[in-house]
Amino acid sequence: MILNFSSYHFKILALALCLGIVPTSVLGGILIFDNLNSNTSKLENELVLSTTNAANGYSEWIFEHVRQLEGISSDKQLISETNHMINSDENSPEHFFANFNLETKIGSELEKNPNFLEILICDTDGNVFFTSDISLPNVSQKNESHFQNALSGKIGISDVFLANKSLKNKFGVYENNLPTMLISSPIIGDVGIIGVLTARVDLSSPSSFSFAELDYRSVDSYVVNDENYFVATPKFLETELQKPELKLLASNPLSGEIIDIIQNYNDKGTNVNLIGYSNYNGDEVIGSIFPIEGTDMLYVVEINKNEAFIDIIQLQIFLYSSIGVLFSLIVSISLYFTSNLVTPIKKLKDVTHKVTEGNLDVVIDTKGKGEIHDLSDSFSSMVSSLKESRSLQAQAESKYRNLYEKSPALHRTVNTEGIILDCNESYAKRFGIPKNEIVGTSIFEHVSPEHTEYMKSVFEDWKNSGNVFDTEIWFKTKDGEKFPGLISVNNLYDTNGKLIGSNTLIQDISDFYKTLEAQEERKNVEQEMQQVKHLNKQKDEFLSIVSHELRTPLIPIKGNCEILLDKNFADQLTDDQRKFVESIVSNSKRLDVLIDKILLAQKLDLNKYQFSMSDVNATNLINDIFQSYNSLMKQKNIQFVNSIKDIPKVFCDENALHEVLTNLINNATEFVPPENGMIEVGANTKDGMVEFFVKDNGIGISKEKQERIFDKFYQLDSTHTRTHGGLGLGLAICQKLVKGMDGNIRVMSEEGKGTTFYFSLRSNV
């Protein structure tokens, strides 16, 4: 068998051999990196576990003392003796014995708890009245945070600090500058917290927990407070200070800056630094840091970086060497096959890229033999077919575009989100918007507001069913014109048969509606003309009757009665005759008022009443009305109450306001009981309005009758036996006057419990 070195099979075989070497190299690299990651992860886990365990041990040591102190503070004897000392005189025997018993009790507790250097008892004001030390301190604990926490019923723990006096350590030796903290617990008696028990804890040598332990010669651990001072001394600290606690900052001796792992701690659990930083001796280390629960202190564990990463460094050297050898081998093989395999494929790729960009006039080199030649020949045939297809597509698209653009109907193309992708000239012209401003907008922007919701439901139905045909929608043009249209859609689908949009046809049916509206308007005009003629006739007849038949006779009647009551004739009349004449005059005036009301109601109905609007002092107006009605109310034995307050001026017609108030007051006098009647008038301000009210304790109005109370000529009692006068115009006039002044009126009433009329007008504020 003769090998053909130009065969594509041979080239693929050679490439496969090359690719076999690469995966092997990659797999080796992956195994090496996995080992690297495993060692790094192990180192990180060791640091985290060691730091966490050590910090938790330190925290547990502190909270063990908290629990011991809680046990002491809850001791019944201590509570009782503390209560005696607080509530007894300092010089009394009771105070002395209580102090003695406390010394005995506290001494016993100090023997059990050697890390308690001193125990204090304070009252709730922070004053120390007992101490296990030689003398009482004269410093109040009131403002200390641990004391305040204890007063609130919780355990209080202070920051770590150096004691300002010599204290006996757990070995019984007095020592200066001991690192210490205070723990406070509430002393709770029968009536609540009666005092605070405070213990001073020796932090110089905690013994109830283990320091960090790792299998490294250079492992070191220490504790710092929130000000970055050492609390527990590091293992390798090089300093001349005998006791560096709380005196030496955890800082780099060269730069003076706080150690990096402490400075960058973010208060979120354990932080690990495997990159490396300079420690308190200037050595390059890695480390981890963890907060000690319940305190402001941090626990730090560190390892010399060179010792920690010695195995990883060796692995990295091996890895880099292996990669270098593999890289050289792969480059050599690749260079060998580039000219025979890569170059022809690259040329074909360049041609493909040009075709993708739309250039179908490319020249494809089909020289040579083998599979690459066959592929190039097939690709050339495909390009020729594409050129022919593009020509046919361009012709079809041109025909469709002409039909779409020149159609007199309104056409638009939308996607499934309701966004307009295209429209024809007729659509843009009808809506009065340039085509470039229409494209990209929502179809709902072109719908009349009152039909928007309906259009949305039609759109959702189309997306679900794919069918819309001759559905009527009202549209809105750019200048606000509204017109009706019938919409039908032709759906658009992608190659997978998924609905992606539609071509929508809109038929403008404005002319049809205009024809219907013209016919309907003609009918309405004819009907309205008939009604106007009829109303005008009734109005003329009514005004004629009122002016001639009612008012004309009143003039001579009133005139003759006034003559009879004149002093020249008064002596010729008997007392009964004078009463009859006065009754005629009174009823004439009453009839005159009724005629005025009828005429006023007629003016209001015909919108001929001229409102003279101005800022009116409603307070003075109501006071004047109140004064004018006082004598009448006394005659009728009615309690008349003026509840008016100092209110702002009202923007209204003063005469109309006077008419409304007097009508409501007169109406109320008709329905209050003959004995113990009461009428109240007043006003209040609310939301820029002045609300007036007229309230009575009369017979009340039923719910059914309240609905018609403001109807013209409506009477609560329309029977022939009714005892109340009037034509039923007063409340109708009130309503029209109030509405004419841009206000509103309402009634609240319950049968047998009286009635209140409210009406509101605008204030000038």
mmCIF file with all atom_site columns, C-alpha atoms in Angstrom, residues 7 22 38 50 105 110 181 189 218 270 309 311 324 346 400 605 608 621 658 726 742 765:
data_model
loop_
_atom_site.group_PDB
_atom_site.id
_atom_site.type_symbol
_atom_site.label_atom_id
_atom_site.label_alt_id
_atom_site.label_comp_id
_atom_site.label_asym_id
_atom_site.label_entity_id
_atom_site.label_seq_id
_atom_site.pdbx_PDB_ins_code
_atom_site.Cartn_x
_atom_site.Cartn_y
_atom_site.Cartn_z
_atom_site.occupancy
_atom_site.B_iso_or_equiv
_atom_site.pdbx_formal_charge
_atom_site.auth_seq_id
_atom_site.auth_comp_id
_atom_site.auth_asym_id
_atom_site.auth_atom_id
_atom_site.pdbx_PDB_model_num
ATOM 1  C CA . SER A 1 7   ? -4.460  12.671 1.503   1.00 0.00 ? 7   SER A CA 1
ATOM 2  C CA . VAL A 1 22  ? -1.916  17.526 24.236  1.00 0.00 ? 22  VAL A CA 1
ATOM 3  C CA . SER A 1 38  ? -5.446  20.131 47.655  1.00 0.00 ? 38  SER A CA 1
ATOM 4  C CA . SER A 1 50  ? -6.826  25.912 64.524  1.00 0.00 ? 50  SER A CA 1
ATOM 5  C CA . LYS A 1 105 ? -19.610 34.972 101.018 1.00 0.00 ? 105 LYS A CA 1
ATOM 6  C CA . LEU A 1 110 ? -12.878 34.127 95.316  1.00 0.00 ? 110 LEU A CA 1
ATOM 7  C CA . MET A 1 181 ? -11.677 42.958 82.135  1.00 0.00 ? 181 MET A CA 1
ATOM 8  C CA . GLY A 1 189 ? -34.508 41.015 94.148  1.00 0.00 ? 189 GLY A CA 1
ATOM 9  C CA . SER A 1 218 ? 7.129   28.324 63.165  1.00 0.00 ? 218 SER A CA 1
ATOM 10 C CA . THR A 1 270 ? -12.539 33.585 59.824  1.00 0.00 ? 270 THR A CA 1
ATOM 11 C CA . PHE A 1 309 ? 4.643   26.441 51.070  1.00 0.00 ? 309 PHE A CA 1
ATOM 12 C CA . ASP A 1 311 ? 5.949   21.389 49.134  1.00 0.00 ? 311 ASP A CA 1
ATOM 13 C CA . GLY A 1 324 ? 7.793   23.797 28.952  1.00 0.00 ? 324 GLY A CA 1
ATOM 14 C CA . LYS A 1 346 ? -7.583  29.325 6.448   1.00 0.00 ? 346 LYS A CA 1
ATOM 15 C CA . TYR A 1 400 ? -44.482 43.114 -1.761  1.00 0.00 ? 400 TYR A CA 1
ATOM 16 C CA . ASP A 1 605 ? -83.799 76.558 36.505  1.00 0.00 ? 605 ASP A CA 1
ATOM 17 C CA . LYS A 1 608 ? -80.599 83.293 34.574  1.00 0.00 ? 608 LYS A CA 1
ATOM 18 C CA . LEU A 1 621 ? -73.236 87.354 58.254  1.00 0.00 ? 621 LEU A CA 1
ATOM 19 C CA . HIS A 1 658 ? -77.982 84.684 53.166  1.00 0.00 ? 658 HIS A CA 1
ATOM 20 C CA . GLY A 1 726 ? -94.607 76.247 52.035  1.00 0.00 ? 726 GLY A CA 1
ATOM 21 C CA . ASP A 1 742 ? -69.270 75.717 43.295  1.00 0.00 ? 742 ASP A CA 1
ATOM 22 C CA . VAL A 1 765 ? -57.263 80.787 51.997  1.00 0.00 ? 765 VAL A CA 1
#
